[in-house]
């Protein structure tokens, strides 16, 4: 069974930074396209960033230039470095693989507020 676990969320002031981590189980990070999503209060799930198994990277326009997706194949983990955070980045962040999705984790809650 393929599952994902996110960590690294927290409360940060506008302009601050956080790094989220994604730990898969049941699959190797090197073998999949990894995607980060977020669910903001009252909104639907939104795709944020993607890194393919060939290291092609894409970002949603809303985070381009501020967020950086990466992965460490030796640690079997993926990351989302978030800089210049804005209040509208407040959401629960999830990682998963390109569909079909694995089991969703609990997510990492990110709150950007002064």
Short mmCIF file of N, CA and C in Angstrom, two decimals:
data_model
loop_
_atom_site.label_atom_id
_atom_site.label_comp_id
_atom_site.label_asym_id
_atom_site.label_seq_id
_atom_site.Cartn_x
_atom_site.Cartn_y
_atom_site.Cartn_z
N UNK A 1 0.85 -1.18 0.00
CA UNK A 1 0.00 0.00 0.00
C UNK A 1 0.89 1.24 0.00
N UNK A 2 0.62 2.13 -0.91
CA UNK A 2 1.39 3.35 -1.02
C UNK A 2 0.76 4.44 -0.16
N UNK A 3 1.55 5.00 0.74
CA UNK A 3 1.05 6.05 1.63
C UNK A 3 2.05 7.19 1.68
N UNK A 4 1.57 8.33 2.09
CA UNK A 4 2.41 9.51 2.19
C UNK A 4 2.20 10.19 3.53
N UNK A 5 3.28 10.75 4.07
CA UNK A 5 3.21 11.47 5.33
C UNK A 5 3.93 12.80 5.16
N UNK A 6 3.27 13.85 5.59
CA UNK A 6 3.83 15.20 5.48
C UNK A 6 4.21 15.71 6.87
N UNK A 7 5.21 16.56 6.91
CA UNK A 7 5.63 17.18 8.15
C UNK A 7 6.27 18.54 7.87
N UNK A 8 6.42 19.34 8.92
CA UNK A 8 7.12 20.61 8.78
C UNK A 8 6.24 21.83 8.76
N UNK A 9 4.95 21.65 8.92
CA UNK A 9 4.07 22.80 8.92
C UNK A 9 4.21 23.62 10.19
N UNK A 10 3.53 24.75 10.23
CA UNK A 10 3.57 25.59 11.41
C UNK A 10 3.00 26.96 11.15
N UNK A 11 3.19 27.82 12.13
CA UNK A 11 2.73 29.21 12.04
C UNK A 11 3.92 30.09 11.69
N UNK A 12 3.76 30.92 10.69
CA UNK A 12 4.85 31.78 10.24
C UNK A 12 4.28 33.14 9.87
N UNK A 13 5.08 34.17 10.05
CA UNK A 13 4.64 35.51 9.69
C UNK A 13 4.75 35.71 8.18
N UNK A 14 3.98 36.62 7.64
CA UNK A 14 4.12 36.93 6.21
C UNK A 14 5.56 37.29 5.86
N UNK A 15 6.02 36.75 4.74
CA UNK A 15 7.40 36.94 4.34
C UNK A 15 8.35 35.87 4.85
N UNK A 16 7.86 35.03 5.74
CA UNK A 16 8.68 33.99 6.31
C UNK A 16 8.81 32.77 5.43
N UNK A 17 9.50 31.76 5.96
CA UNK A 17 9.78 30.54 5.21
C UNK A 17 9.48 29.30 6.04
N UNK A 18 9.15 28.24 5.35
CA UNK A 18 8.98 26.92 5.95
C UNK A 18 9.44 25.89 4.93
N UNK A 19 9.87 24.75 5.43
CA UNK A 19 10.17 23.64 4.55
C UNK A 19 9.34 22.44 4.97
N UNK A 20 8.55 21.95 4.05
CA UNK A 20 7.74 20.76 4.28
C UNK A 20 8.47 19.53 3.77
N UNK A 21 8.26 18.43 4.46
CA UNK A 21 8.86 17.16 4.07
C UNK A 21 7.76 16.16 3.72
N UNK A 22 8.08 15.29 2.80
CA UNK A 22 7.14 14.25 2.35
C UNK A 22 7.85 12.91 2.43
N UNK A 23 7.27 12.01 3.19
CA UNK A 23 7.86 10.67 3.33
C UNK A 23 6.88 9.65 2.80
N UNK A 24 7.25 8.96 1.73
CA UNK A 24 6.37 7.92 1.21
C UNK A 24 6.68 6.58 1.87
N UNK A 25 5.70 5.72 1.86
CA UNK A 25 5.93 4.34 2.26
C UNK A 25 5.31 3.44 1.20
N UNK A 26 5.98 2.34 0.95
CA UNK A 26 5.49 1.41 -0.05
C UNK A 26 5.91 1.73 -1.46
N UNK A 27 6.77 2.75 -1.60
CA UNK A 27 7.21 3.13 -2.94
C UNK A 27 8.48 3.95 -2.82
N UNK A 28 9.29 3.93 -3.88
CA UNK A 28 10.51 4.71 -3.90
C UNK A 28 10.26 6.04 -4.57
N UNK A 29 10.73 7.10 -3.94
CA UNK A 29 10.51 8.44 -4.45
C UNK A 29 11.11 8.61 -5.83
N UNK A 30 12.17 7.87 -6.12
CA UNK A 30 12.84 7.99 -7.42
C UNK A 30 12.00 7.44 -8.57
N UNK A 31 11.02 6.63 -8.25
CA UNK A 31 10.25 5.94 -9.28
C UNK A 31 8.96 6.65 -9.65
N UNK A 32 8.66 7.76 -8.98
CA UNK A 32 7.36 8.40 -9.19
C UNK A 32 7.50 9.89 -9.47
N UNK A 33 6.46 10.46 -10.04
CA UNK A 33 6.30 11.90 -10.09
C UNK A 33 5.66 12.32 -8.77
N UNK A 34 6.29 13.24 -8.08
CA UNK A 34 5.79 13.70 -6.78
C UNK A 34 5.07 15.02 -6.97
N UNK A 35 3.91 15.13 -6.36
CA UNK A 35 3.13 16.37 -6.45
C UNK A 35 2.79 16.87 -5.05
N UNK A 36 2.84 18.16 -4.88
CA UNK A 36 2.36 18.81 -3.67
C UNK A 36 1.03 19.50 -3.99
N UNK A 37 0.11 19.36 -3.04
CA UNK A 37 -1.20 19.99 -3.15
C UNK A 37 -1.45 20.78 -1.87
N UNK A 38 -2.46 21.60 -1.92
CA UNK A 38 -2.90 22.27 -0.69
C UNK A 38 -4.41 22.46 -0.72
N UNK A 39 -4.96 22.50 0.49
CA UNK A 39 -6.38 22.77 0.66
C UNK A 39 -6.49 23.95 1.60
N UNK A 40 -6.88 25.08 1.05
CA UNK A 40 -7.06 26.29 1.85
C UNK A 40 -8.46 26.27 2.47
N UNK A 41 -8.64 26.99 3.57
CA UNK A 41 -9.96 27.02 4.22
C UNK A 41 -11.05 27.41 3.25
N UNK A 42 -12.06 26.57 3.15
CA UNK A 42 -13.20 26.87 2.30
C UNK A 42 -12.97 26.69 0.81
N UNK A 43 -11.83 26.12 0.45
CA UNK A 43 -11.52 25.97 -0.97
C UNK A 43 -11.25 24.51 -1.32
N UNK A 44 -11.25 24.24 -2.60
CA UNK A 44 -10.96 22.89 -3.06
C UNK A 44 -9.45 22.65 -3.12
N UNK A 45 -9.08 21.41 -3.21
CA UNK A 45 -7.68 21.03 -3.33
C UNK A 45 -7.07 21.67 -4.57
N UNK A 46 -5.87 22.20 -4.39
CA UNK A 46 -5.16 22.90 -5.46
C UNK A 46 -3.79 22.29 -5.63
N UNK A 47 -3.41 22.05 -6.87
CA UNK A 47 -2.07 21.55 -7.15
C UNK A 47 -1.08 22.70 -7.00
N UNK A 48 0.07 22.42 -6.40
CA UNK A 48 1.05 23.46 -6.10
C UNK A 48 2.34 23.29 -6.89
N UNK A 49 2.87 22.07 -6.87
CA UNK A 49 4.17 21.84 -7.52
C UNK A 49 4.31 20.37 -7.87
N UNK A 50 5.18 20.12 -8.85
CA UNK A 50 5.39 18.75 -9.30
C UNK A 50 6.85 18.57 -9.69
N UNK A 51 7.40 17.41 -9.33
CA UNK A 51 8.71 17.01 -9.83
C UNK A 51 8.57 15.60 -10.38
N UNK A 52 8.94 15.43 -11.65
CA UNK A 52 8.79 14.12 -12.26
C UNK A 52 9.98 13.24 -11.92
N UNK A 53 9.86 11.98 -12.27
CA UNK A 53 10.97 11.05 -12.02
C UNK A 53 12.15 11.38 -12.91
N UNK A 54 11.93 12.23 -13.91
CA UNK A 54 13.01 12.69 -14.76
C UNK A 54 13.47 14.09 -14.36
N UNK A 55 13.03 14.54 -13.17
CA UNK A 55 13.43 15.83 -12.60
C UNK A 55 12.92 17.04 -13.38
N UNK A 56 11.83 16.86 -14.09
CA UNK A 56 11.15 18.01 -14.67
C UNK A 56 10.29 18.63 -13.58
N UNK A 57 10.38 19.93 -13.41
CA UNK A 57 9.70 20.63 -12.31
C UNK A 57 8.71 21.64 -12.86
N UNK A 58 7.55 21.67 -12.22
CA UNK A 58 6.53 22.65 -12.59
C UNK A 58 5.89 23.21 -11.33
N UNK A 59 5.43 24.46 -11.45
CA UNK A 59 4.78 25.12 -10.32
C UNK A 59 3.48 25.77 -10.77
N UNK A 60 2.57 25.85 -9.83
CA UNK A 60 1.38 26.66 -10.07
C UNK A 60 1.81 28.13 -10.11
N UNK A 61 1.11 28.91 -10.89
CA UNK A 61 1.47 30.32 -11.02
C UNK A 61 1.47 31.04 -9.67
N UNK A 62 0.59 30.62 -8.79
CA UNK A 62 0.45 31.29 -7.49
C UNK A 62 1.68 31.15 -6.60
N UNK A 63 2.54 30.17 -6.87
CA UNK A 63 3.71 29.95 -6.01
C UNK A 63 5.03 30.06 -6.77
N UNK A 64 4.96 30.26 -8.07
CA UNK A 64 6.16 30.31 -8.88
C UNK A 64 7.09 31.42 -8.41
N UNK A 65 8.37 31.09 -8.26
CA UNK A 65 9.35 32.05 -7.79
C UNK A 65 9.48 32.12 -6.28
N UNK A 66 8.57 31.48 -5.57
CA UNK A 66 8.61 31.50 -4.10
C UNK A 66 8.80 30.11 -3.51
N UNK A 67 8.25 29.10 -4.15
CA UNK A 67 8.33 27.73 -3.66
C UNK A 67 9.32 26.95 -4.51
N UNK A 68 9.98 25.97 -3.86
CA UNK A 68 10.90 25.10 -4.55
C UNK A 68 10.65 23.65 -4.15
N UNK A 69 10.38 22.82 -5.12
CA UNK A 69 10.18 21.40 -4.86
C UNK A 69 11.49 20.67 -5.13
N UNK A 70 11.77 19.67 -4.31
CA UNK A 70 12.98 18.89 -4.50
C UNK A 70 12.77 17.51 -3.91
N UNK A 71 13.73 16.64 -4.11
CA UNK A 71 13.66 15.33 -3.49
C UNK A 71 15.07 14.81 -3.27
N UNK A 72 15.18 13.94 -2.29
CA UNK A 72 16.44 13.29 -1.96
C UNK A 72 16.22 11.79 -2.13
N UNK A 73 16.76 11.26 -3.19
CA UNK A 73 16.54 9.84 -3.48
C UNK A 73 17.22 8.95 -2.45
N UNK A 74 18.31 9.42 -1.86
CA UNK A 74 19.02 8.60 -0.87
C UNK A 74 18.21 8.48 0.43
N UNK A 75 17.45 9.52 0.73
CA UNK A 75 16.62 9.51 1.95
C UNK A 75 15.18 9.08 1.64
N UNK A 76 14.85 8.93 0.36
CA UNK A 76 13.50 8.59 -0.06
C UNK A 76 12.50 9.62 0.47
N UNK A 77 12.82 10.88 0.27
CA UNK A 77 11.96 11.95 0.74
C UNK A 77 11.87 13.05 -0.32
N UNK A 78 10.79 13.81 -0.25
CA UNK A 78 10.61 14.98 -1.09
C UNK A 78 10.37 16.18 -0.17
N UNK A 79 10.57 17.37 -0.74
CA UNK A 79 10.47 18.57 0.07
C UNK A 79 9.76 19.68 -0.70
N UNK A 80 9.23 20.61 0.06
CA UNK A 80 8.69 21.83 -0.53
C UNK A 80 9.21 22.99 0.31
N UNK A 81 10.17 23.71 -0.23
CA UNK A 81 10.69 24.90 0.42
C UNK A 81 9.81 26.08 0.04
N UNK A 82 9.26 26.73 1.04
CA UNK A 82 8.32 27.82 0.81
C UNK A 82 8.91 29.11 1.38
N UNK A 83 9.17 30.05 0.52
CA UNK A 83 9.72 31.35 0.91
C UNK A 83 8.71 32.46 0.60
N UNK A 84 8.95 33.61 1.18
CA UNK A 84 8.10 34.78 0.94
C UNK A 84 6.63 34.42 1.11
N UNK A 85 6.33 33.74 2.18
CA UNK A 85 4.97 33.26 2.39
C UNK A 85 3.98 34.40 2.56
N UNK A 86 2.80 34.16 2.06
CA UNK A 86 1.71 35.14 2.11
C UNK A 86 0.54 34.55 2.89
N UNK A 87 -0.32 35.39 3.42
CA UNK A 87 -1.50 34.86 4.12
C UNK A 87 -2.33 33.92 3.25
N UNK A 88 -2.37 34.16 1.96
CA UNK A 88 -3.15 33.29 1.08
C UNK A 88 -2.50 31.93 0.86
N UNK A 89 -1.30 31.72 1.38
CA UNK A 89 -0.68 30.39 1.35
C UNK A 89 -1.15 29.53 2.51
N UNK A 90 -1.91 30.10 3.41
CA UNK A 90 -2.45 29.34 4.53
C UNK A 90 -3.30 28.19 4.01
N UNK A 91 -2.94 26.97 4.41
CA UNK A 91 -3.63 25.77 3.91
C UNK A 91 -3.03 24.55 4.60
N UNK A 92 -3.66 23.43 4.36
CA UNK A 92 -3.08 22.14 4.71
C UNK A 92 -2.44 21.60 3.43
N UNK A 93 -1.17 21.26 3.54
CA UNK A 93 -0.40 20.82 2.39
C UNK A 93 -0.23 19.30 2.41
N UNK A 94 -0.39 18.71 1.24
CA UNK A 94 -0.29 17.27 1.08
C UNK A 94 0.66 16.93 -0.06
N UNK A 95 1.30 15.79 0.06
CA UNK A 95 2.07 15.27 -1.07
C UNK A 95 1.45 13.95 -1.51
N UNK A 96 1.67 13.63 -2.75
CA UNK A 96 1.19 12.37 -3.29
C UNK A 96 1.91 12.15 -4.61
N UNK A 97 1.61 11.06 -5.25
CA UNK A 97 2.22 10.78 -6.52
C UNK A 97 1.24 11.10 -7.64
N UNK A 98 1.79 11.19 -8.84
CA UNK A 98 0.92 11.33 -10.01
C UNK A 98 -0.08 10.19 -10.01
N UNK A 99 -1.33 10.49 -10.37
CA UNK A 99 -2.38 9.51 -10.29
C UNK A 99 -2.07 8.22 -11.01
N UNK A 100 -2.61 7.08 -10.53
CA UNK A 100 -3.55 7.01 -9.40
C UNK A 100 -2.87 7.34 -8.08
N UNK A 101 -3.59 8.08 -7.25
CA UNK A 101 -3.01 8.55 -5.99
C UNK A 101 -2.82 7.41 -5.01
N UNK A 102 -1.82 7.57 -4.15
CA UNK A 102 -1.68 6.70 -3.01
C UNK A 102 -2.59 7.20 -1.89
N UNK A 103 -2.50 6.55 -0.75
CA UNK A 103 -3.30 6.97 0.40
C UNK A 103 -2.82 8.33 0.89
N UNK A 104 -3.74 9.25 1.08
CA UNK A 104 -3.39 10.60 1.53
C UNK A 104 -3.01 10.60 3.01
N UNK A 105 -2.02 11.42 3.34
CA UNK A 105 -1.63 11.59 4.72
C UNK A 105 -2.51 12.60 5.43
N UNK A 106 -2.11 12.95 6.63
CA UNK A 106 -2.86 13.93 7.42
C UNK A 106 -2.58 15.36 6.98
N UNK A 107 -1.52 15.53 6.22
CA UNK A 107 -1.17 16.85 5.73
C UNK A 107 -0.35 17.64 6.74
N UNK A 108 0.23 18.71 6.25
CA UNK A 108 1.00 19.63 7.10
C UNK A 108 0.29 20.98 7.08
N UNK A 109 -0.13 21.42 8.24
CA UNK A 109 -0.88 22.67 8.31
C UNK A 109 0.08 23.85 8.32
N UNK A 110 -0.14 24.77 7.41
CA UNK A 110 0.67 25.97 7.31
C UNK A 110 -0.24 27.17 7.52
N UNK A 111 0.11 27.98 8.49
CA UNK A 111 -0.66 29.19 8.77
C UNK A 111 0.27 30.39 8.64
N UNK A 112 -0.08 31.30 7.77
CA UNK A 112 0.72 32.50 7.55
C UNK A 112 -0.09 33.68 8.08
N UNK A 113 0.39 34.21 9.18
CA UNK A 113 -0.36 35.28 9.85
C UNK A 113 0.57 36.09 10.73
N UNK A 114 0.26 37.36 10.85
CA UNK A 114 1.02 38.21 11.75
C UNK A 114 0.35 38.30 13.11
#
